[in-house]
Amino acid sequence: AQSVSQHNHHVILSEAASLELGCNYSYGGTVNLFWYVQYPGQHLQLLLKYFSGDPLVKGIKGFEAEFIKSKFSFNLRKPSVQWSDTAEYFCAVKSNAGNMLTFGGGTRLMVKP
Amino acid sequence: DVKVTQSSRYLVKRTGEKVFLECVQDMDHENMFWYRQDPGLGLRLIYFSYDVKMKEKGDIPEGYSVSREKKERFSLILESASTNQTSMYLCASSLGGAWLGEKLFFGSGTQLSVL
């Protein structure tokens, strides 16, 4: 069965710092990759997704993620975070072998103003 | 915008009670999902449905059942609630077709406490 690991459970940054959240998955075949975000008091929403093509994916609000197949990774990045990026971030993976999304444990990001 | 509505934001139930969590979506989506969200464990899929009256077990179906009698409504049922079912329950829907698991639209969640 596929699994998704997010190694950072809590991250605290100052505004303007650069962000990288790690995501690793365990599945050897073709995958589709997602990052979801949950802002305080709001619904989970899709931040970005990778299906095929350019492994560097750009999403909303200046976020991007890079799919590195050899490392089974899909790390989320943002060059300069803002206080409004404070949220919980979830990586998710769907393999072609199955019909379900598997989510990672989530990373809580706090950005200090 | 797609709207996924969960009937209760907070619920408190006693051990052994039968609990119904309701979810309605307004965009004619084929797929509907029930997840539970626990700190450090992320979202874990309980059940999903890809059509009316169709259901599939997710990763943690034990102790739960579901019902989808109408396309827009997907109910999660705890036949006999237990304290380890205290959790945040999230309903989601997606358009459907060949891609189960493509962009999900989530409800606000129901925080269930079982005493």
Short mmCIF file of N, CA and C in Angstrom, two decimals, chain A residues 9 32 34 36 38 43-46 49 51 88 90 94 96 99-106, chain B residues 4 35 37-38 40-43 45 48 57-59 90 99-104 106-108:
data_model
loop_
_atom_site.label_atom_id
_atom_site.label_comp_id
_atom_site.label_asym_id
_atom_site.label_seq_id
_atom_site.Cartn_x
_atom_site.Cartn_y
_atom_site.Cartn_z
N HIS A 9 6.39 18.20 11.41
CA HIS A 9 5.02 18.33 11.93
C HIS A 9 4.68 19.79 12.23
N ASN A 32 0.14 10.62 -9.10
CA ASN A 32 -0.30 12.00 -9.18
C ASN A 32 -0.18 12.60 -7.79
N PHE A 34 -0.37 15.95 -4.95
CA PHE A 34 -1.17 17.12 -4.59
C PHE A 34 -0.64 17.73 -3.30
N TYR A 36 -2.54 20.14 -0.43
CA TYR A 36 -3.74 20.82 0.05
C TYR A 36 -3.36 21.70 1.22
N GLN A 38 -5.04 24.03 4.60
CA GLN A 38 -6.19 24.35 5.44
C GLN A 38 -5.83 25.56 6.30
N HIS A 43 -12.00 25.59 5.05
CA HIS A 43 -11.98 24.27 4.44
C HIS A 43 -10.59 23.93 3.94
N LEU A 44 -10.35 22.66 3.78
CA LEU A 44 -9.20 22.21 3.01
C LEU A 44 -9.39 22.64 1.56
N GLN A 45 -8.32 23.10 0.94
CA GLN A 45 -8.43 23.47 -0.47
C GLN A 45 -7.15 23.10 -1.19
N LEU A 46 -7.29 22.86 -2.49
CA LEU A 46 -6.16 22.45 -3.30
C LEU A 46 -5.21 23.61 -3.52
N LYS A 49 -1.11 20.78 -7.96
CA LYS A 49 -1.13 19.35 -8.28
C LYS A 49 -0.17 19.06 -9.41
N PHE A 51 0.36 16.12 -12.43
CA PHE A 51 -0.11 14.92 -13.11
C PHE A 51 0.95 14.40 -14.06
N GLU A 88 -2.24 24.68 7.91
CA GLU A 88 -1.75 23.31 7.90
C GLU A 88 -1.71 22.83 6.46
N PHE A 90 -1.05 19.71 3.68
CA PHE A 90 -1.12 18.26 3.52
C PHE A 90 -0.67 17.87 2.13
N LYS A 94 -1.87 9.97 -5.31
CA LYS A 94 -2.76 8.98 -5.89
C LYS A 94 -1.96 8.19 -6.91
N ASN A 96 -1.72 5.20 -9.94
CA ASN A 96 -2.58 4.67 -11.01
C ASN A 96 -3.15 3.30 -10.66
N ASN A 99 -7.61 3.84 -6.51
CA ASN A 99 -8.58 4.90 -6.75
C ASN A 99 -8.65 5.93 -5.64
N MET A 100 -7.73 5.88 -4.72
CA MET A 100 -7.87 6.72 -3.55
C MET A 100 -6.66 7.62 -3.37
N LEU A 101 -6.93 8.78 -2.81
CA LEU A 101 -5.87 9.66 -2.38
C LEU A 101 -5.37 9.21 -1.02
N THR A 102 -4.06 9.19 -0.84
CA THR A 102 -3.47 8.94 0.47
C THR A 102 -2.83 10.23 0.93
N PHE A 103 -3.20 10.67 2.14
CA PHE A 103 -2.69 11.93 2.67
C PHE A 103 -1.54 11.69 3.63
N GLY A 104 -0.64 12.64 3.69
CA GLY A 104 0.37 12.66 4.72
C GLY A 104 -0.21 13.18 6.02
N GLY A 105 0.62 13.18 7.07
CA GLY A 105 0.16 13.57 8.39
C GLY A 105 -0.04 15.06 8.57
N GLY A 106 0.40 15.85 7.63
CA GLY A 106 0.20 17.29 7.72
C GLY A 106 1.38 17.99 8.38
N VAL B 4 -19.89 22.16 -0.25
CA VAL B 4 -20.06 20.89 0.44
C VAL B 4 -20.46 21.24 1.87
N TYR B 35 -13.62 11.33 5.31
CA TYR B 35 -12.31 11.21 5.94
C TYR B 35 -12.46 11.52 7.43
N GLN B 37 -9.87 13.22 10.40
CA GLN B 37 -8.62 13.96 10.53
C GLN B 37 -8.19 13.94 11.98
N ASP B 38 -7.03 13.37 12.24
CA ASP B 38 -6.49 13.29 13.59
C ASP B 38 -5.09 13.88 13.60
N GLY B 40 -1.39 14.64 13.55
CA GLY B 40 -0.24 13.79 13.25
C GLY B 40 -0.51 12.63 12.32
N LEU B 41 -1.79 12.34 12.10
CA LEU B 41 -2.14 11.22 11.21
C LEU B 41 -2.70 11.71 9.88
N GLY B 42 -2.92 12.99 9.75
CA GLY B 42 -3.45 13.51 8.50
C GLY B 42 -4.89 13.10 8.29
N LEU B 43 -5.26 12.97 7.04
CA LEU B 43 -6.60 12.55 6.67
C LEU B 43 -6.57 11.07 6.29
N LEU B 45 -8.98 7.94 4.87
CA LEU B 45 -10.23 7.70 4.15
C LEU B 45 -11.01 6.57 4.82
N PHE B 48 -15.74 5.77 0.46
CA PHE B 48 -16.09 6.68 -0.61
C PHE B 48 -17.17 6.06 -1.49
N LYS B 57 -14.92 0.66 0.53
CA LYS B 57 -14.19 0.87 1.78
C LYS B 57 -12.91 1.63 1.50
N GLY B 58 -12.60 2.50 2.43
CA GLY B 58 -11.32 3.19 2.38
C GLY B 58 -10.30 2.46 3.23
N ASP B 59 -9.46 3.26 3.88
CA ASP B 59 -8.38 2.65 4.67
C ASP B 59 -8.83 2.20 6.05
N LEU B 90 -14.40 14.83 7.95
CA LEU B 90 -14.47 15.69 6.78
C LEU B 90 -15.13 14.95 5.63
N TRP B 99 -11.04 9.86 -13.15
CA TRP B 99 -10.09 10.26 -12.13
C TRP B 99 -10.72 10.34 -10.76
N LEU B 100 -10.82 9.24 -10.10
CA LEU B 100 -11.16 9.30 -8.69
C LEU B 100 -10.00 9.94 -7.94
N GLY B 101 -10.29 10.86 -7.08
CA GLY B 101 -9.21 11.45 -6.31
C GLY B 101 -8.64 12.71 -6.92
N GLU B 102 -9.18 13.16 -8.07
CA GLU B 102 -8.75 14.47 -8.54
C GLU B 102 -9.31 15.52 -7.60
N LYS B 103 -9.12 16.78 -7.93
CA LYS B 103 -9.38 17.85 -6.97
C LYS B 103 -10.61 17.59 -6.10
N LEU B 104 -10.37 17.58 -4.81
CA LEU B 104 -11.44 17.38 -3.86
C LEU B 104 -11.93 18.71 -3.33
N PHE B 106 -13.85 20.17 -0.06
CA PHE B 106 -14.11 19.71 1.29
C PHE B 106 -15.20 20.52 1.97
N GLY B 107 -15.91 19.88 2.89
CA GLY B 107 -16.80 20.57 3.80
C GLY B 107 -16.02 21.15 4.96
N SER B 108 -16.73 21.83 5.86
CA SER B 108 -16.08 22.49 7.00
C SER B 108 -15.69 21.52 8.10
#
